[in-house]
Coordinates of C-alpha atoms in Angstrom, one line a residue:
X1 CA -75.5 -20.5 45.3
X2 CA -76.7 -17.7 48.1
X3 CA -78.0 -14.9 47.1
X4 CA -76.1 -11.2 48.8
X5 CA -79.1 -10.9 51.6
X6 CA -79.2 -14.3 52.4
X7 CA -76.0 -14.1 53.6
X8 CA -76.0 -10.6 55.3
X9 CA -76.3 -12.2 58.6
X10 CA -73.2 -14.5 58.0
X11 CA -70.7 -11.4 56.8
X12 CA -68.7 -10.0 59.7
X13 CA -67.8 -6.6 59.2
X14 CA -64.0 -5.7 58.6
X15 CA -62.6 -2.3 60.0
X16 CA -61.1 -0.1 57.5
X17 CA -57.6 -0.4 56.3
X18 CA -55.1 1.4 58.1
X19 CA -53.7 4.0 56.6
X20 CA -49.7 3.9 55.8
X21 CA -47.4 6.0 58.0
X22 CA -50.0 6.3 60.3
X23 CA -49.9 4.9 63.8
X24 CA -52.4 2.6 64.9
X25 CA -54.9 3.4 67.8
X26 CA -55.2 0.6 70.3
X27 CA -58.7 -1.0 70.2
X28 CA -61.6 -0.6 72.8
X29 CA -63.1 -3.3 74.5
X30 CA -66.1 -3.8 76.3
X31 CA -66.0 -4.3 80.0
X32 CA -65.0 -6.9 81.3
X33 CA -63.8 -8.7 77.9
X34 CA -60.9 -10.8 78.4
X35 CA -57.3 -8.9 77.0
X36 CA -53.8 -8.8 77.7
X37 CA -52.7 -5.4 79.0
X38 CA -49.8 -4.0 77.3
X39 CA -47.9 -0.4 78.4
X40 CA -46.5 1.8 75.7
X41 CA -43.0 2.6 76.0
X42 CA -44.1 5.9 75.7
X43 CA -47.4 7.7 74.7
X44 CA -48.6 7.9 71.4
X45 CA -48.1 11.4 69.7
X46 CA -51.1 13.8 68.9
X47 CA -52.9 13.4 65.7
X48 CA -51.3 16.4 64.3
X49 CA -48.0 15.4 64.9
X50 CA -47.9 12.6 62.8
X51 CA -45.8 12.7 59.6
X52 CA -47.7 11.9 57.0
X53 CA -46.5 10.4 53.5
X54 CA -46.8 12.2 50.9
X55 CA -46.4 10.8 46.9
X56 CA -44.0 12.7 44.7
X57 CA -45.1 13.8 41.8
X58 CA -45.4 12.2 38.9
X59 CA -44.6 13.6 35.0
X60 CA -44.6 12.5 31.5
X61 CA -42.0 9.8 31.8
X62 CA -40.0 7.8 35.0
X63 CA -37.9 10.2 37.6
X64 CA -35.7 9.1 40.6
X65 CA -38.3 9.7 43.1
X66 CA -41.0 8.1 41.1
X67 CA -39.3 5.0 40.3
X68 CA -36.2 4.2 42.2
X69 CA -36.2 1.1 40.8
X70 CA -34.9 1.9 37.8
X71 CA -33.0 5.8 38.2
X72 CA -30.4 7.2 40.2
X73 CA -30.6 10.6 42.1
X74 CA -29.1 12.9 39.6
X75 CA -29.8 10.8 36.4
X76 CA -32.5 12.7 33.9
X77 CA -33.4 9.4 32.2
X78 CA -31.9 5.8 33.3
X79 CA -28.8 5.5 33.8
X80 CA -27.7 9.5 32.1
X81 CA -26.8 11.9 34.5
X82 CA -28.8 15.1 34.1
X83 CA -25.3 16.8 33.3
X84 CA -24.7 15.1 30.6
X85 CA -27.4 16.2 28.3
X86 CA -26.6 19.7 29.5
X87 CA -22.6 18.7 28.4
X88 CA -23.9 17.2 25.3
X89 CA -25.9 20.8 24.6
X90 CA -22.7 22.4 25.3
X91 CA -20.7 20.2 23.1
X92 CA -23.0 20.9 20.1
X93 CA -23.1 24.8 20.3
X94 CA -19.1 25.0 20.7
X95 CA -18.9 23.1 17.8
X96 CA -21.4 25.6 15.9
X97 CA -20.9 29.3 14.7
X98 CA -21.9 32.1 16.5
X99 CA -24.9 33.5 15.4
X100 CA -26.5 29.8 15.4
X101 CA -30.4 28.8 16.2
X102 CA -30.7 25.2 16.9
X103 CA -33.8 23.7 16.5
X104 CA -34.9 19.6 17.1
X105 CA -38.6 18.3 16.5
X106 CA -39.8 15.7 19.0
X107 CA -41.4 12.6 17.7
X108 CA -45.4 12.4 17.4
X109 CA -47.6 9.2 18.1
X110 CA -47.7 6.6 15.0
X111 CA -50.5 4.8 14.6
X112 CA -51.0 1.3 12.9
X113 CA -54.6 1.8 12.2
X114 CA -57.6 4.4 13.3
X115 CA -56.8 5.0 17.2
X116 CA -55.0 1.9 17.4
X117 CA -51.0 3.6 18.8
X118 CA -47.9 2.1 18.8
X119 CA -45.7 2.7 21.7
X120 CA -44.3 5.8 21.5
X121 CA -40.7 6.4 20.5
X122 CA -38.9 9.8 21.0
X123 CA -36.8 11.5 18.2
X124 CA -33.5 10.1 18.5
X125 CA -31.5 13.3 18.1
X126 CA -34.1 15.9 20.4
X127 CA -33.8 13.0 23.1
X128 CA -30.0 12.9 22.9
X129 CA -30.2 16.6 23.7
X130 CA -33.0 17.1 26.0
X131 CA -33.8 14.0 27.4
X132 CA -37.7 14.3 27.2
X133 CA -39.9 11.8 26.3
X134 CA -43.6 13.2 25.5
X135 CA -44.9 13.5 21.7
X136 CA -45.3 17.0 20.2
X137 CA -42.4 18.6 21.2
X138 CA -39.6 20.7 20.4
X139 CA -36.4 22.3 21.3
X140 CA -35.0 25.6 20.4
X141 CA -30.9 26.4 21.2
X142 CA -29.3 29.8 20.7
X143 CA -25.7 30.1 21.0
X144 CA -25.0 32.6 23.3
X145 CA -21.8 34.1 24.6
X146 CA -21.9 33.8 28.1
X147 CA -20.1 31.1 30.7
X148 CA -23.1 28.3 29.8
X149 CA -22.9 29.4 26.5
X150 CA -26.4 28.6 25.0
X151 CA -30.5 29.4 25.7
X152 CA -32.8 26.5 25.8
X153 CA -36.1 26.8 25.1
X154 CA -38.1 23.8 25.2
X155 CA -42.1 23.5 23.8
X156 CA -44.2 20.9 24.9
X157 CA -48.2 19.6 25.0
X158 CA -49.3 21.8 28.7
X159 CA -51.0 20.0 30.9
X160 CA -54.6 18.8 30.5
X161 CA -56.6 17.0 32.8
X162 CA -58.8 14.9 30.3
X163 CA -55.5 14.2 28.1
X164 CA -53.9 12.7 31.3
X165 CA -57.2 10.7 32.2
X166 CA -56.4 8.5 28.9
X167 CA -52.6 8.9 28.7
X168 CA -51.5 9.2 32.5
X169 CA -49.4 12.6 33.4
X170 CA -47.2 14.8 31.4
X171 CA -44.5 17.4 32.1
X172 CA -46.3 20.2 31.6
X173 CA -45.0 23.6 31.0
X174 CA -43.6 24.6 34.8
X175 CA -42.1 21.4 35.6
X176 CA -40.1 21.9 32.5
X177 CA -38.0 24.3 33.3
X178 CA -36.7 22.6 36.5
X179 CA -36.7 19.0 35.5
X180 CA -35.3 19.8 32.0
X181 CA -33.1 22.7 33.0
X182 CA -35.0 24.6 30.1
X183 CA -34.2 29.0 30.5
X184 CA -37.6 28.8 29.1
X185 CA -40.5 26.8 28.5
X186 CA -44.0 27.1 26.2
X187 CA -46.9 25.5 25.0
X188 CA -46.6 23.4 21.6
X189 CA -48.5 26.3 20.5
X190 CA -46.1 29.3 21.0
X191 CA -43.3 27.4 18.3
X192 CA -44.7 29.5 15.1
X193 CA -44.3 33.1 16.8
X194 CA -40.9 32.2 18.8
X195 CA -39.6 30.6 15.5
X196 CA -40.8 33.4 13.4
X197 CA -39.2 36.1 16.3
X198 CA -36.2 34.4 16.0
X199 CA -35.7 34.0 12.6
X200 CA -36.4 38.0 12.0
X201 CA -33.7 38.7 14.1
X202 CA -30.2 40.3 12.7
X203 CA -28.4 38.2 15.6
X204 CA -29.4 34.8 13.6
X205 CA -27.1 33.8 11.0
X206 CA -27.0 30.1 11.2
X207 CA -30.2 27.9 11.2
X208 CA -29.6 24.1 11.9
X209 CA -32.7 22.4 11.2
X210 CA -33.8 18.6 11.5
X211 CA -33.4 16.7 8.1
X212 CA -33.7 19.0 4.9
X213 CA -35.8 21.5 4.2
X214 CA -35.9 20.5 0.9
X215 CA -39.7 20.2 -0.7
X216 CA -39.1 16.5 0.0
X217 CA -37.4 16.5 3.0
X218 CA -38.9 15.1 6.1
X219 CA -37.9 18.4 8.2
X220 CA -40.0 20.0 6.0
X221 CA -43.2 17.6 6.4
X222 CA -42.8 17.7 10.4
X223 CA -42.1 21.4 10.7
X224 CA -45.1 21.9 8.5
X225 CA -47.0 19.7 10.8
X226 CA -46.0 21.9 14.2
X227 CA -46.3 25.3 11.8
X228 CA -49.4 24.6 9.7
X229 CA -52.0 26.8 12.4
X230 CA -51.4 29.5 10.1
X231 CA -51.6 28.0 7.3
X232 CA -49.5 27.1 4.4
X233 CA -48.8 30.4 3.5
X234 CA -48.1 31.3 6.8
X235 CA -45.3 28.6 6.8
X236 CA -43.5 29.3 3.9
X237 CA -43.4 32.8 5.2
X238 CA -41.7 31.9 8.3
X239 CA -38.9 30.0 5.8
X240 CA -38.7 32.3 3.2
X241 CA -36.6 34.9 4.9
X242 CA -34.5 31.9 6.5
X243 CA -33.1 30.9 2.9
X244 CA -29.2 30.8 2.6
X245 CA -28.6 30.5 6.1
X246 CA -30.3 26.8 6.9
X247 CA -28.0 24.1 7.6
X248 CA -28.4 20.0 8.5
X249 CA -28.8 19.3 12.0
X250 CA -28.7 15.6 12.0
X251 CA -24.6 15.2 10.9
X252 CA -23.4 17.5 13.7
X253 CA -25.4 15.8 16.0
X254 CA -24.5 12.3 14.8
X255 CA -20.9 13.5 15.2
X256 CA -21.4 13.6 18.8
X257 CA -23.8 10.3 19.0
X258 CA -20.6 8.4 17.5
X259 CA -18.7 8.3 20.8
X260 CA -20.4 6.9 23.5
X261 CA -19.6 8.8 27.2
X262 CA -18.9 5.8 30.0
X263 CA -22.4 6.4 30.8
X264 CA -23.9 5.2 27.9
X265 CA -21.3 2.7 27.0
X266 CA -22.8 1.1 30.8
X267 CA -26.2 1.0 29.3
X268 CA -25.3 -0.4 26.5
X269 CA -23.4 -3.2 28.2
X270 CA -26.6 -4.0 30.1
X271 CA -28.4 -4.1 26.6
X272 CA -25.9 -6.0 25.3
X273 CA -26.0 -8.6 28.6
X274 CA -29.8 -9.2 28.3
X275 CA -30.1 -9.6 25.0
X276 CA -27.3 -11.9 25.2
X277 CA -28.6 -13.9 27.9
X278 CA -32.3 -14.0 26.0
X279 CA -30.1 -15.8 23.1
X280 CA -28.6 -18.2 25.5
X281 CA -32.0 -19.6 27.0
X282 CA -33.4 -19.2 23.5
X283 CA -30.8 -21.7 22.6
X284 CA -31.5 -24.0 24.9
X285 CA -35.3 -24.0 24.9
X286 CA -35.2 -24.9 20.9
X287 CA -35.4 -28.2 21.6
X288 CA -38.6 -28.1 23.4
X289 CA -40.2 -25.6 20.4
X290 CA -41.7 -26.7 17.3
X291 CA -41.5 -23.1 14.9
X292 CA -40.1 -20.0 14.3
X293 CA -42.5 -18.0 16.1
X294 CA -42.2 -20.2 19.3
X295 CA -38.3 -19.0 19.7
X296 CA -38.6 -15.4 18.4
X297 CA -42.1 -15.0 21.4
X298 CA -39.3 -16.9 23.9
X299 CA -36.9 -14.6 23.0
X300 CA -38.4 -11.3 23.4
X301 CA -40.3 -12.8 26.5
X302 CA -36.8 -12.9 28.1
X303 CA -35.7 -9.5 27.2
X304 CA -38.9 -8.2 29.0
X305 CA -38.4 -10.4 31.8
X306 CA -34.5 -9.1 31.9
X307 CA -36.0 -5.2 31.8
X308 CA -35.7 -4.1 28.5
X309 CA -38.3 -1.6 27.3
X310 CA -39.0 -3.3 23.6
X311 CA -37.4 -5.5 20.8
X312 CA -35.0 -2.8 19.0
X313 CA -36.2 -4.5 15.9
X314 CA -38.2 -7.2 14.8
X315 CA -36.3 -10.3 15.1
X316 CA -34.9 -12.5 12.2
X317 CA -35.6 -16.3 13.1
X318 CA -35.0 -18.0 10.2
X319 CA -34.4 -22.0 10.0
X320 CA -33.0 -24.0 7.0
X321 CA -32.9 -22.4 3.9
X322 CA -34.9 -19.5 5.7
X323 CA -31.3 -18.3 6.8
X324 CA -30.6 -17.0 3.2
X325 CA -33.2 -14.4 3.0
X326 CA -31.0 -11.7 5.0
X327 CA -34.5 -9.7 6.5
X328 CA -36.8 -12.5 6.9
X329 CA -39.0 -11.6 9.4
X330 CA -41.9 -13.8 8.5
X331 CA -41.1 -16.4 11.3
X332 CA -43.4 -18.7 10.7
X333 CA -41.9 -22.2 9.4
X334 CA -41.7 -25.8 11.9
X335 CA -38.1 -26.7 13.0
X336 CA -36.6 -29.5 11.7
X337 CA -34.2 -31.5 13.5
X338 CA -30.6 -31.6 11.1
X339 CA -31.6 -28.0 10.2
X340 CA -29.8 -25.0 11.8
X341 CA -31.7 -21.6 12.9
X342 CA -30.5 -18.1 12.4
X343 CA -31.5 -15.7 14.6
X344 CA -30.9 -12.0 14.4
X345 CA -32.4 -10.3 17.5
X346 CA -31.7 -7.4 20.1
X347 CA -33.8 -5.3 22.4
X348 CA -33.8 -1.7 23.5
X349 CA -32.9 -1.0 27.1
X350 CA -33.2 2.7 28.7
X351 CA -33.2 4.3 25.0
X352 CA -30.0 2.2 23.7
X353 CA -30.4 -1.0 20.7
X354 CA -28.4 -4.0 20.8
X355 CA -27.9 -5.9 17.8
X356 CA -26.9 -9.9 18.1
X357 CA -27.1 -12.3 15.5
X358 CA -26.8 -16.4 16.6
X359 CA -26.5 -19.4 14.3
X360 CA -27.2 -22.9 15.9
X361 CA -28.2 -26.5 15.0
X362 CA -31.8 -27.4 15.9
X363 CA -31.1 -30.9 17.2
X364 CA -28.3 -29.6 19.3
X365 CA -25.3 -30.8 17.4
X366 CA -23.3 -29.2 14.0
X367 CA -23.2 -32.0 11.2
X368 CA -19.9 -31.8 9.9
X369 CA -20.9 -29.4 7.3
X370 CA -22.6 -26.8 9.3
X371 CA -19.9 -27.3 11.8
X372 CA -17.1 -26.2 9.0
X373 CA -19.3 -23.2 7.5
X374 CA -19.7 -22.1 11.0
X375 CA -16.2 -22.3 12.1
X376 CA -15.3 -20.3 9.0
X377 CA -17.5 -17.6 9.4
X378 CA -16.5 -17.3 13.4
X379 CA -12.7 -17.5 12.9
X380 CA -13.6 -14.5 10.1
X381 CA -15.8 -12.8 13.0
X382 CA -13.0 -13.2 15.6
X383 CA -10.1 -11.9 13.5
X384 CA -12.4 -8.6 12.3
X385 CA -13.3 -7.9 16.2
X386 CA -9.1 -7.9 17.1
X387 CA -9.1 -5.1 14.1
X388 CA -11.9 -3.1 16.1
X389 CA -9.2 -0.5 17.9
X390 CA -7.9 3.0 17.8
X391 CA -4.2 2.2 17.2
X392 CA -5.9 -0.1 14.3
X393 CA -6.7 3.2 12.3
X394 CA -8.9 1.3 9.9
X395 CA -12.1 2.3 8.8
X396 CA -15.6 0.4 8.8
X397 CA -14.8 0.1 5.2
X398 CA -11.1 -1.3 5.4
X399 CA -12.3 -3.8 8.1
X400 CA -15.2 -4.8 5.4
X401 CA -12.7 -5.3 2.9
X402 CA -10.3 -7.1 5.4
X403 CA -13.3 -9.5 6.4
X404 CA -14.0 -10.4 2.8
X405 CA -10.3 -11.5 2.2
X406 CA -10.6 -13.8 5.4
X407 CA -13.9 -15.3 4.4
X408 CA -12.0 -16.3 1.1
X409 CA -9.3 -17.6 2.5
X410 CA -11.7 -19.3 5.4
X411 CA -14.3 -20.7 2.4
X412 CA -11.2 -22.2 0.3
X413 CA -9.9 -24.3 3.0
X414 CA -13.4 -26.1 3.0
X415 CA -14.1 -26.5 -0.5
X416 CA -14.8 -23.6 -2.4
X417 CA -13.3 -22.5 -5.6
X418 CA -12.8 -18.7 -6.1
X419 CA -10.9 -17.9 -9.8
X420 CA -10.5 -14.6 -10.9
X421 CA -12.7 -13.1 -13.2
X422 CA -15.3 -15.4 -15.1
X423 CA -16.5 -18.8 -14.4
X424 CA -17.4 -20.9 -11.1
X425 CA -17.1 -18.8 -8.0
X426 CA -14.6 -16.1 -9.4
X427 CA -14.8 -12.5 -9.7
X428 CA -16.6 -10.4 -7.2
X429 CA -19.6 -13.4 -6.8
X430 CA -18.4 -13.8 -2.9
X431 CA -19.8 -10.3 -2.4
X432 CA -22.6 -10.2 -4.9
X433 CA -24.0 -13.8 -3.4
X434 CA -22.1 -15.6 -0.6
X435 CA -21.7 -12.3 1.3
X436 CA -23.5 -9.9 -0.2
X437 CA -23.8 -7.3 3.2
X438 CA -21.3 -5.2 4.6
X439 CA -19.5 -5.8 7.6
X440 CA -20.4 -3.0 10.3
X441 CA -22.5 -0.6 10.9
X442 CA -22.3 1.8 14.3
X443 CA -25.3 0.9 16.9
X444 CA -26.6 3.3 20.0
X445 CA -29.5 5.2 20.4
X446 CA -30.4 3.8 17.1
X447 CA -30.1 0.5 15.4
X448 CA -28.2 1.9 12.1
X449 CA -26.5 5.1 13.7
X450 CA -25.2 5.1 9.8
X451 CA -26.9 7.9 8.1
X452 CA -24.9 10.5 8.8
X453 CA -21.4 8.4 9.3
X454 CA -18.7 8.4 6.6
X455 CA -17.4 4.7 6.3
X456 CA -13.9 5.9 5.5
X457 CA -13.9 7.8 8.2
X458 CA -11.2 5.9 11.2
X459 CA -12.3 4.2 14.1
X460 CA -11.9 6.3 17.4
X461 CA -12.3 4.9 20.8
X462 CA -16.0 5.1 22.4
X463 CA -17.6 4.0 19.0
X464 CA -20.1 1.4 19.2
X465 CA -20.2 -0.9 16.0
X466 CA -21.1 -4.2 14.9
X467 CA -19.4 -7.2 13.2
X468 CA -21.5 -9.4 11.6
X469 CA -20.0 -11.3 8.6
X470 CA -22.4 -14.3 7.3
X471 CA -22.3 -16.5 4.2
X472 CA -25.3 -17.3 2.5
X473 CA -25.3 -20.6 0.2
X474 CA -27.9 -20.8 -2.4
X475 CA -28.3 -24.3 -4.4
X476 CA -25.7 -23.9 -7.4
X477 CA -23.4 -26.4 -8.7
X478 CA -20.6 -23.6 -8.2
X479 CA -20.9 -24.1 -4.4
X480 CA -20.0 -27.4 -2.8
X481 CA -23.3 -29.2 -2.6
X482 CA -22.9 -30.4 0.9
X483 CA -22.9 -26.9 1.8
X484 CA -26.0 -25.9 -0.1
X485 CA -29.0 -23.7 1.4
X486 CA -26.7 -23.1 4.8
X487 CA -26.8 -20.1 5.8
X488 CA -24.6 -18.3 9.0
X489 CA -24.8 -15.2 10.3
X490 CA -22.7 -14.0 13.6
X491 CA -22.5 -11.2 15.3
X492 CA -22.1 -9.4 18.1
X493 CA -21.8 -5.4 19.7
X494 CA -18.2 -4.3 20.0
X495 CA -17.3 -0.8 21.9
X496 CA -13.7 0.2 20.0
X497 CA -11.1 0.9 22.5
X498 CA -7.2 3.0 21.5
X499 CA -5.4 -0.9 22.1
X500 CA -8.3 -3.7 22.0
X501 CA -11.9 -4.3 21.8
X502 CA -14.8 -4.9 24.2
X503 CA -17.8 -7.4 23.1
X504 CA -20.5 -6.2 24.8
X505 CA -22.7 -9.3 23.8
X506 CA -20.1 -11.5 25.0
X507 CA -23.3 -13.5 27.3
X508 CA -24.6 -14.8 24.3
X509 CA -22.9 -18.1 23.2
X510 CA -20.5 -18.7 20.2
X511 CA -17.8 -21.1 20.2
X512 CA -19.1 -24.5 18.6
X513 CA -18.8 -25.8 22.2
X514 CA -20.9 -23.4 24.0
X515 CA -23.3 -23.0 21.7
X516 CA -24.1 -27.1 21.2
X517 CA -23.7 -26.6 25.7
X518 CA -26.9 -24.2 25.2
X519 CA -28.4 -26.4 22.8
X520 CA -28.2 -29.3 25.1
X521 CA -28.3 -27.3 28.1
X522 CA -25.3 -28.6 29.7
X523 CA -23.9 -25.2 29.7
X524 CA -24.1 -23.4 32.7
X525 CA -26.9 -20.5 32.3
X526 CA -26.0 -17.0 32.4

């Protein structure tokens, strides 16, 4: 091996790179060197006359200039139109009384051990309103009574050179205002006075608040966390005088985050798509895995690969008997060939969750058993998505009930014995152990947009919601025995329309043909 000066002599020197959007000067050469002659067209322009490219700026999170790749002029965060979250601001202060202060807490950094992060996930509700994505933040609404019809005032970490060296660049406190559309913008810092200021005032009647502000209430612990620089004292001083008029934010929002604008329902199609496709090619790479863990890394590989930003939950992938537990997340068994897998997996693409659950045989072909169960619990899944409509007016709970009577009927034709009260299979054990979860629950920004959702409440068009009935078989001699430690789970990501429904997972395979096609990979990939 030479060593560097040995081979000085040897190393030819290489101009400089060329700068871009620059033009190039033509080369001298010495006299008499052999060259082609070429004329320009026309002279090359001075120096100072040559645009030069200049990079836009870059904030706390993507923008249309800085990634194109991914935004639209106009859109505030992928695919949402800056005028929406200004329409969803609007929506929420009409629906409030006058006299109301609005205020949403941004998310803070969670760690999973000293210094070690997790990727950072905003607030669900403040990112519905403002559409910012930094840590330590917050945003303040007033109602107001002119044409736009509320005050934003948005509080953020200002910039910091030594913060951005680690963590890259942030909004900062001027680029707020016009990126965010804030009236007015502050430092974290400023939240305890302006709060305090507002509270004080004879104009504020109404206070809607993050969570409850009861001593056990997580609004309580996070305001306390943005409030404590004064002190504990300090902080219950700046709640004291707002007793009597504090109010839940969280339902009102929610009641807004139920129907999904076209916009959203777009992204959520895309969510849907990729994490439907992920399934397919799951599906047909079981063959050539050996565990769990091989199909749920495959899986998530091919949500990243198809854009998505990060599993919207950790995924169930649960073979054989595995399939009963309804959370198992352990994922760490072999595959057995005559066993089927259950997998319960969906990513989160531009701040929207998909939610798909699969059920398929590990060799590639149902035994007549698992072929039966599973045709059961799709004809079930089927019927309950035709019942996802407007003109429908059923409730998540009616459809619940409505899918339990069909998995009754769909489990007697195949064996099983339901009596009523007492004995065998009677009374309410197809709930308590065959079935033992509900139905539905609505999806969107998050997972389990359930919280603050009444279950009686009718369906509308623009909800989001799955259906995802399953029947779990444990070894008893009440069930058929040919059917014991089966377990099958499907589901799938339904957007509710006024005269039908729209799957939005539709990519991912479920008809016993297709998804024994995957399996072998005879069907045609998606």
């Amino acid at each position: 091996m030479y060593a560097p000066a040995a081979r000085a002599s040897l190393v030819h020197a290489r101009a400089p790179p060329v700068p871009l959007c620059t033009h190039r000067t033509p080369r001298t050469r010495a006299p008499g060197a052999l060259h082609h002659t070429r004329t320009l067209a026309t002279p090359a322009p001075a120096q100072d006359d040559i645009p030069q490219c200049t990079k836009p700026p870059r904030y706390g999170q993507p923008t249309p200039d800085t990634h194109p790749h991914l935004m639209r002029p106009g859109e505030l965060t992928p695919g949402i139109p800056r005028e929406e979250y200004h329409a969803r601001r609007t929506r929420l202060m009409d629906s409030l009384p006058d006299g109301t202060v609005a205020l949403a807490l941004g998310g803070k950094v969670k760690y999973m051990s000293q210094g070690i992060f997790y990727k950072f996930r905003q607030a669900s509700d403040f990112w519905y309103l403002t559409g910012f994505d930094e840590p330590d933040s917050a945003v303040i609404l007033e109602k107001t009574s002119d044409t736009k019809g509320y005050r934003m005032t948005l509080f953020l970490r200002p910039k910091d050179a030594q913060l951005e060296l680690w963590e890259g660049a942030c909004t900062g406190v001027d680029a707020a205002l016009t990126l965010f559309s804030a009236d007015s913008a502050y430092a974290m810092s400023a939240l305890p006075a302006h709060l305090r200021s507002l509270l004080s005032a004879p104009s504020t009647q109404h206070i809607y608040v993050d969570g409850s502000l009861s001593p056990k209430g997580r609004a309580k612990k996070g305001l306390f966390d943005f409030l404590k620089g004064g002190g504990k004292t300090e902080y219950d001083g700046i709640l004291s005088g707002a007793r009597g008029r504090i109010h839940e934010l969280a339902p009102e929002v929610g009641r807004l985050r139920a129907i999904k604008s076209e916009n959203e329902q777009a992204v959520m199609r895309r969510a849907g798509a990729l994490s439907g496709r992920a399934h397919a090619k799951t599906m047909a790479f079981t063959r050539s895995a050996q565990t769990e863990a091989q199909l749920a890394a495959h899986f998530e590989y091919q949500c990243a690969l198809a854009g998505a930003q990060r599993p919207a939950y950790v995924p169930v992938v649960a073979s054989g008997a595995n399939a009963r537990i309804i959370h198992y997340v352990n994922n760490d068994c072999t595959l057995r060939p005559g066993e089927m897998v259950l997998m319960d997996g969906g990513a989160e693409y531009n701040g929207y969750a998909s939610d798909i659950t699969r059920t398929w045989p590990v060799s590639g072909t149902f035994t007549p058993p698992q072929r039966d169960l599973y045709s059961a619990v799709l004809a079930v899944e089927k019927a309950c998505i035709g019942l996802c409509t407007g003109s429908a007016q059923l409730s998540l709970a009616d459809l619940h009930r409505r899918s339990c009577e069909l998995l009754r009927e769909e489990l007697t034709q195949i064996g099983f014995r339901f009596g009523r009260g007492g004995g065998g299979a009677g009374g309410r054990e197809l709930e308590g152990t065959l079935y033992p979860h509900f139905l539905s629950h609505p999806i969107g920004i998050d997972l389990h947009e359930s919280a603050t959702i009444d279950r009686g409440e009718r369906l509308r068009p623009g909800m989001v919601i799955t259906v995802e009935p399953g029947v779990y078989v444990p070894p008893h001699d009440s069930f058929p025995k040919h059917f014991h430690n089966l377990g099958v789970r499907i589901e799938d990501c339904v957007l509710v329309q006024q005269e039908h429904s729209v799957v939005l997972s539709v990519e991912a395979p479920k008809e016993v043909e297709d998804v024994e096609g995957a399996c072998q990979r005879s069907l045609a990939p998606v």
